[in-house]
């Protein structure tokens, strides 16, 4: 059984944006993006924006920079492009922009993925951190990976992490 964090003393609504990185998915075929949105809403959070960008570093960085300036967003959740294939550029585009990283996110995600898919988990370059006072999570594009990361790692800590960022910015 996975240990659960202590419950937050106050529940807040976290405002998020979901970004799917893909050369082939459309709004109609983006199952992983839809899963992320639904899990956030079901947990009482708000999805303020959602888009799909091509797996091009310039487009990924541009979207992060645009949404990084928005005061109505607390978190950015990217999915797709975190593997090692030549077209997987999300990690490379995002990692250099992060002001702080949360190494434990990637480590725990790969550990939990290993329990489900075995040694293939080493190919994941999932990462999380802070950019412009916002949480940033970069997940693989598979539906199972998205469900695992959002339900087991992101949602249990989202309010706590946003509260920490807000406290530091006020």
PDB file of C-alpha atoms in Angstrom:
ATOM      1  CA  UNK A   1       0.000   0.000   0.000  1.00  0.00           C
ATOM      2  CA  UNK A   2       1.294   3.437  -0.946  1.00  0.00           C
ATOM      3  CA  UNK A   3       1.593   5.837   1.990  1.00  0.00           C
ATOM      4  CA  UNK A   4      -0.693   8.841   1.618  1.00  0.00           C
ATOM      5  CA  UNK A   5       0.306  12.378   2.606  1.00  0.00           C
ATOM      6  CA  UNK A   6      -1.392  14.119   5.487  1.00  0.00           C
ATOM      7  CA  UNK A   7      -4.587  15.826   4.305  1.00  0.00           C
ATOM      8  CA  UNK A   8      -4.341  19.548   3.630  1.00  0.00           C
ATOM      9  CA  UNK A   9      -5.967  21.752   6.247  1.00  0.00           C
ATOM     10  CA  UNK A  10      -7.637  23.760   3.504  1.00  0.00           C
ATOM     11  CA  UNK A  11      -8.702  22.568   0.097  1.00  0.00           C
ATOM     12  CA  UNK A  12      -8.021  25.024  -2.702  1.00  0.00           C
ATOM     13  CA  UNK A  13      -8.842  24.864  -6.360  1.00  0.00           C
ATOM     14  CA  UNK A  14      -5.701  24.671  -8.440  1.00  0.00           C
ATOM     15  CA  UNK A  15      -5.914  26.249 -11.891  1.00  0.00           C
ATOM     16  CA  UNK A  16      -4.113  24.199 -14.503  1.00  0.00           C
ATOM     17  CA  UNK A  17      -3.330  24.086 -18.192  1.00  0.00           C
ATOM     18  CA  UNK A  18      -2.877  20.808 -20.069  1.00  0.00           C
ATOM     19  CA  UNK A  19      -0.504  20.620 -23.009  1.00  0.00           C
ATOM     20  CA  UNK A  20      -0.291  17.536 -25.207  1.00  0.00           C
ATOM     21  CA  UNK A  21       2.899  17.309 -27.234  1.00  0.00           C
ATOM     22  CA  UNK A  22       2.286  15.264 -30.354  1.00  0.00           C
ATOM     23  CA  UNK A  23       2.787  15.313 -34.096  1.00  0.00           C
ATOM     24  CA  UNK A  24      -0.268  13.118 -34.669  1.00  0.00           C
ATOM     25  CA  UNK A  25      -2.919  13.667 -31.985  1.00  0.00           C
ATOM     26  CA  UNK A  26      -5.897  15.938 -32.464  1.00  0.00           C
ATOM     27  CA  UNK A  27      -8.424  17.303 -29.960  1.00  0.00           C
ATOM     28  CA  UNK A  28     -10.635  14.327 -30.854  1.00  0.00           C
ATOM     29  CA  UNK A  29      -7.928  11.640 -30.528  1.00  0.00           C
ATOM     30  CA  UNK A  30      -5.998  12.981 -27.528  1.00  0.00           C
ATOM     31  CA  UNK A  31      -6.985  10.353 -24.975  1.00  0.00           C
ATOM     32  CA  UNK A  32      -4.179  11.192 -22.514  1.00  0.00           C
ATOM     33  CA  UNK A  33      -4.953  14.912 -22.495  1.00  0.00           C
ATOM     34  CA  UNK A  34      -8.609  14.116 -21.865  1.00  0.00           C
ATOM     35  CA  UNK A  35      -7.675  11.797 -18.985  1.00  0.00           C
ATOM     36  CA  UNK A  36      -5.551  14.498 -17.341  1.00  0.00           C
ATOM     37  CA  UNK A  37      -8.340  17.050 -17.674  1.00  0.00           C
ATOM     38  CA  UNK A  38     -10.939  14.667 -16.246  1.00  0.00           C
ATOM     39  CA  UNK A  39      -8.786  13.609 -13.288  1.00  0.00           C
ATOM     40  CA  UNK A  40      -8.104  17.257 -12.399  1.00  0.00           C
ATOM     41  CA  UNK A  41     -11.772  18.232 -12.612  1.00  0.00           C
ATOM     42  CA  UNK A  42     -12.865  15.156 -10.645  1.00  0.00           C
ATOM     43  CA  UNK A  43     -10.445  16.206  -7.888  1.00  0.00           C
ATOM     44  CA  UNK A  44     -12.022  19.669  -7.697  1.00  0.00           C
ATOM     45  CA  UNK A  45      -9.444  21.582  -9.727  1.00  0.00           C
ATOM     46  CA  UNK A  46      -9.959  23.708 -12.808  1.00  0.00           C
ATOM     47  CA  UNK A  47      -8.544  23.293 -16.301  1.00  0.00           C
ATOM     48  CA  UNK A  48      -8.208  26.860 -17.557  1.00  0.00           C
ATOM     49  CA  UNK A  49      -6.604  25.984 -20.872  1.00  0.00           C
ATOM     50  CA  UNK A  50      -5.764  23.023 -23.063  1.00  0.00           C
ATOM     51  CA  UNK A  51      -3.866  22.707 -26.306  1.00  0.00           C
ATOM     52  CA  UNK A  52      -1.888  20.384 -28.519  1.00  0.00           C
ATOM     53  CA  UNK A  53       1.512  21.434 -29.840  1.00  0.00           C
ATOM     54  CA  UNK A  54       3.819  19.701 -32.284  1.00  0.00           C
ATOM     55  CA  UNK A  55       6.870  17.950 -30.857  1.00  0.00           C
ATOM     56  CA  UNK A  56       9.078  20.890 -31.767  1.00  0.00           C
ATOM     57  CA  UNK A  57      11.232  22.421 -29.012  1.00  0.00           C
ATOM     58  CA  UNK A  58      10.460  25.999 -30.102  1.00  0.00           C
ATOM     59  CA  UNK A  59       6.702  25.396 -29.979  1.00  0.00           C
ATOM     60  CA  UNK A  60       6.913  23.641 -26.597  1.00  0.00           C
ATOM     61  CA  UNK A  61       9.017  26.422 -25.068  1.00  0.00           C
ATOM     62  CA  UNK A  62       6.815  29.130 -26.581  1.00  0.00           C
ATOM     63  CA  UNK A  63       3.683  27.572 -25.045  1.00  0.00           C
ATOM     64  CA  UNK A  64       5.355  27.288 -21.661  1.00  0.00           C
ATOM     65  CA  UNK A  65       6.530  30.900 -21.818  1.00  0.00           C
ATOM     66  CA  UNK A  66       3.057  32.168 -22.801  1.00  0.00           C
ATOM     67  CA  UNK A  67       1.320  30.250 -20.038  1.00  0.00           C
ATOM     68  CA  UNK A  68       4.105  31.041 -17.569  1.00  0.00           C
ATOM     69  CA  UNK A  69       3.068  34.698 -17.761  1.00  0.00           C
ATOM     70  CA  UNK A  70      -0.581  34.000 -16.956  1.00  0.00           C
ATOM     71  CA  UNK A  71      -1.489  34.902 -13.373  1.00  0.00           C
ATOM     72  CA  UNK A  72      -4.586  32.678 -13.498  1.00  0.00           C
ATOM     73  CA  UNK A  73      -2.555  29.467 -13.822  1.00  0.00           C
ATOM     74  CA  UNK A  74      -0.918  27.515 -10.994  1.00  0.00           C
ATOM     75  CA  UNK A  75       0.245  24.428 -12.876  1.00  0.00           C
ATOM     76  CA  UNK A  76       1.190  23.265 -16.352  1.00  0.00           C
ATOM     77  CA  UNK A  77       0.916  19.580 -17.175  1.00  0.00           C
ATOM     78  CA  UNK A  78       2.597  18.426 -20.375  1.00  0.00           C
ATOM     79  CA  UNK A  79       2.151  14.924 -21.761  1.00  0.00           C
ATOM     80  CA  UNK A  80       4.053  13.330 -24.597  1.00  0.00           C
ATOM     81  CA  UNK A  81       7.568  13.632 -25.945  1.00  0.00           C
ATOM     82  CA  UNK A  82       9.437  12.413 -22.845  1.00  0.00           C
ATOM     83  CA  UNK A  83      11.026   9.292 -24.331  1.00  0.00           C
ATOM     84  CA  UNK A  84      14.311   8.946 -26.205  1.00  0.00           C
ATOM     85  CA  UNK A  85      13.097   8.781 -29.815  1.00  0.00           C
ATOM     86  CA  UNK A  86      14.503  11.530 -32.050  1.00  0.00           C
ATOM     87  CA  UNK A  87      11.112  13.329 -32.088  1.00  0.00           C
ATOM     88  CA  UNK A  88      10.786  13.229 -28.260  1.00  0.00           C
ATOM     89  CA  UNK A  89      11.862  16.754 -27.322  1.00  0.00           C
ATOM     90  CA  UNK A  90       9.634  17.784 -24.408  1.00  0.00           C
ATOM     91  CA  UNK A  91      12.241  17.053 -21.740  1.00  0.00           C
ATOM     92  CA  UNK A  92      14.944  18.899 -23.675  1.00  0.00           C
ATOM     93  CA  UNK A  93      12.713  21.930 -24.273  1.00  0.00           C
ATOM     94  CA  UNK A  94      11.433  22.194 -20.698  1.00  0.00           C
ATOM     95  CA  UNK A  95      14.326  21.115 -18.451  1.00  0.00           C
ATOM     96  CA  UNK A  96      16.487  24.137 -19.249  1.00  0.00           C
ATOM     97  CA  UNK A  97      13.616  26.550 -18.465  1.00  0.00           C
ATOM     98  CA  UNK A  98      12.850  25.176 -15.000  1.00  0.00           C
ATOM     99  CA  UNK A  99      14.012  27.417 -12.168  1.00  0.00           C
ATOM    100  CA  UNK A 100      13.788  24.559  -9.666  1.00  0.00           C
ATOM    101  CA  UNK A 101      13.390  20.857 -10.260  1.00  0.00           C
ATOM    102  CA  UNK A 102      11.569  18.236  -8.232  1.00  0.00           C
ATOM    103  CA  UNK A 103      13.848  15.239  -8.828  1.00  0.00           C
ATOM    104  CA  UNK A 104      11.674  13.038  -6.642  1.00  0.00           C
ATOM    105  CA  UNK A 105       8.828  13.240  -9.141  1.00  0.00           C
ATOM    106  CA  UNK A 106      10.761  11.595 -11.958  1.00  0.00           C
ATOM    107  CA  UNK A 107      12.405   9.130  -9.614  1.00  0.00           C
ATOM    108  CA  UNK A 108       9.112   8.027  -8.064  1.00  0.00           C
ATOM    109  CA  UNK A 109       7.345   7.948 -11.418  1.00  0.00           C
ATOM    110  CA  UNK A 110      10.002   5.655 -12.905  1.00  0.00           C
ATOM    111  CA  UNK A 111       9.943   3.447  -9.796  1.00  0.00           C
ATOM    112  CA  UNK A 112       6.156   3.133  -9.939  1.00  0.00           C
ATOM    113  CA  UNK A 113       6.276   2.577 -13.708  1.00  0.00           C
ATOM    114  CA  UNK A 114       8.882  -0.141 -13.200  1.00  0.00           C
ATOM    115  CA  UNK A 115       6.410  -1.972 -10.982  1.00  0.00           C
ATOM    116  CA  UNK A 116       3.888  -1.904 -13.836  1.00  0.00           C
ATOM    117  CA  UNK A 117       5.965  -2.240 -17.016  1.00  0.00           C
ATOM    118  CA  UNK A 118       9.337  -3.485 -15.849  1.00  0.00           C
ATOM    119  CA  UNK A 119      12.679  -2.262 -17.117  1.00  0.00           C
ATOM    120  CA  UNK A 120      11.154  -0.213 -19.958  1.00  0.00           C
ATOM    121  CA  UNK A 121      10.567   2.458 -17.321  1.00  0.00           C
ATOM    122  CA  UNK A 122      14.203   3.568 -17.715  1.00  0.00           C
ATOM    123  CA  UNK A 123      13.307   5.194 -21.046  1.00  0.00           C
ATOM    124  CA  UNK A 124      11.025   7.752 -19.378  1.00  0.00           C
ATOM    125  CA  UNK A 125      12.351  11.261 -18.924  1.00  0.00           C
ATOM    126  CA  UNK A 126       9.402  12.460 -16.846  1.00  0.00           C
ATOM    127  CA  UNK A 127      10.324  15.629 -14.979  1.00  0.00           C
ATOM    128  CA  UNK A 128       8.741  18.234 -12.729  1.00  0.00           C
ATOM    129  CA  UNK A 129       9.731  21.612 -11.410  1.00  0.00           C
ATOM    130  CA  UNK A 130       8.886  25.278 -11.072  1.00  0.00           C
ATOM    131  CA  UNK A 131       8.736  27.917 -13.785  1.00  0.00           C
ATOM    132  CA  UNK A 132       7.565  31.516 -13.226  1.00  0.00           C
ATOM    133  CA  UNK A 133       6.042  30.488  -9.886  1.00  0.00           C
ATOM    134  CA  UNK A 134       4.050  27.651 -11.459  1.00  0.00           C
ATOM    135  CA  UNK A 135       4.320  23.919 -11.102  1.00  0.00           C
ATOM    136  CA  UNK A 136       5.330  22.110 -14.268  1.00  0.00           C
ATOM    137  CA  UNK A 137       4.939  18.382 -14.841  1.00  0.00           C
ATOM    138  CA  UNK A 138       6.102  16.573 -17.980  1.00  0.00           C
ATOM    139  CA  UNK A 139       4.615  13.101 -18.397  1.00  0.00           C
ATOM    140  CA  UNK A 140       4.859  10.405 -21.027  1.00  0.00           C
ATOM    141  CA  UNK A 141       2.015  10.364 -23.519  1.00  0.00           C
ATOM    142  CA  UNK A 142       0.655   6.904 -22.789  1.00  0.00           C
ATOM    143  CA  UNK A 143      -2.740   6.775 -21.097  1.00  0.00           C
ATOM    144  CA  UNK A 144      -1.522   4.368 -18.415  1.00  0.00           C
ATOM    145  CA  UNK A 145       1.459   6.576 -17.590  1.00  0.00           C
ATOM    146  CA  UNK A 146      -0.774   9.643 -17.371  1.00  0.00           C
ATOM    147  CA  UNK A 147      -3.237   7.897 -15.047  1.00  0.00           C
ATOM    148  CA  UNK A 148      -0.399   6.702 -12.815  1.00  0.00           C
ATOM    149  CA  UNK A 149       1.369  10.061 -12.601  1.00  0.00           C
ATOM    150  CA  UNK A 150      -1.711  12.197 -12.092  1.00  0.00           C
ATOM    151  CA  UNK A 151      -3.588   9.956  -9.664  1.00  0.00           C
ATOM    152  CA  UNK A 152      -0.650   8.671  -7.610  1.00  0.00           C
ATOM    153  CA  UNK A 153       1.826  11.569  -7.625  1.00  0.00           C
ATOM    154  CA  UNK A 154       0.389  14.854  -8.853  1.00  0.00           C
ATOM    155  CA  UNK A 155      -3.061  14.962  -7.246  1.00  0.00           C
ATOM    156  CA  UNK A 156      -1.914  13.870  -3.762  1.00  0.00           C
ATOM    157  CA  UNK A 157       0.637  16.741  -3.679  1.00  0.00           C
ATOM    158  CA  UNK A 158      -0.863  19.424  -5.934  1.00  0.00           C
ATOM    159  CA  UNK A 159      -2.519  21.556  -3.232  1.00  0.00           C
ATOM    160  CA  UNK A 160       0.498  21.273  -0.932  1.00  0.00           C
ATOM    161  CA  UNK A 161       2.965  22.291  -3.636  1.00  0.00           C
ATOM    162  CA  UNK A 162       0.839  25.182  -4.915  1.00  0.00           C
ATOM    163  CA  UNK A 163       0.338  26.396  -1.347  1.00  0.00           C
ATOM    164  CA  UNK A 164       4.109  26.416  -0.873  1.00  0.00           C
ATOM    165  CA  UNK A 165       4.607  28.392  -4.069  1.00  0.00           C
ATOM    166  CA  UNK A 166       1.859  30.874  -3.221  1.00  0.00           C
ATOM    167  CA  UNK A 167       3.210  31.410   0.293  1.00  0.00           C
ATOM    168  CA  UNK A 168       6.638  32.160  -1.118  1.00  0.00           C
ATOM    169  CA  UNK A 169       5.236  34.623  -3.661  1.00  0.00           C
ATOM    170  CA  UNK A 170       3.109  36.714  -1.320  1.00  0.00           C
TER     171      UNK A 170
END
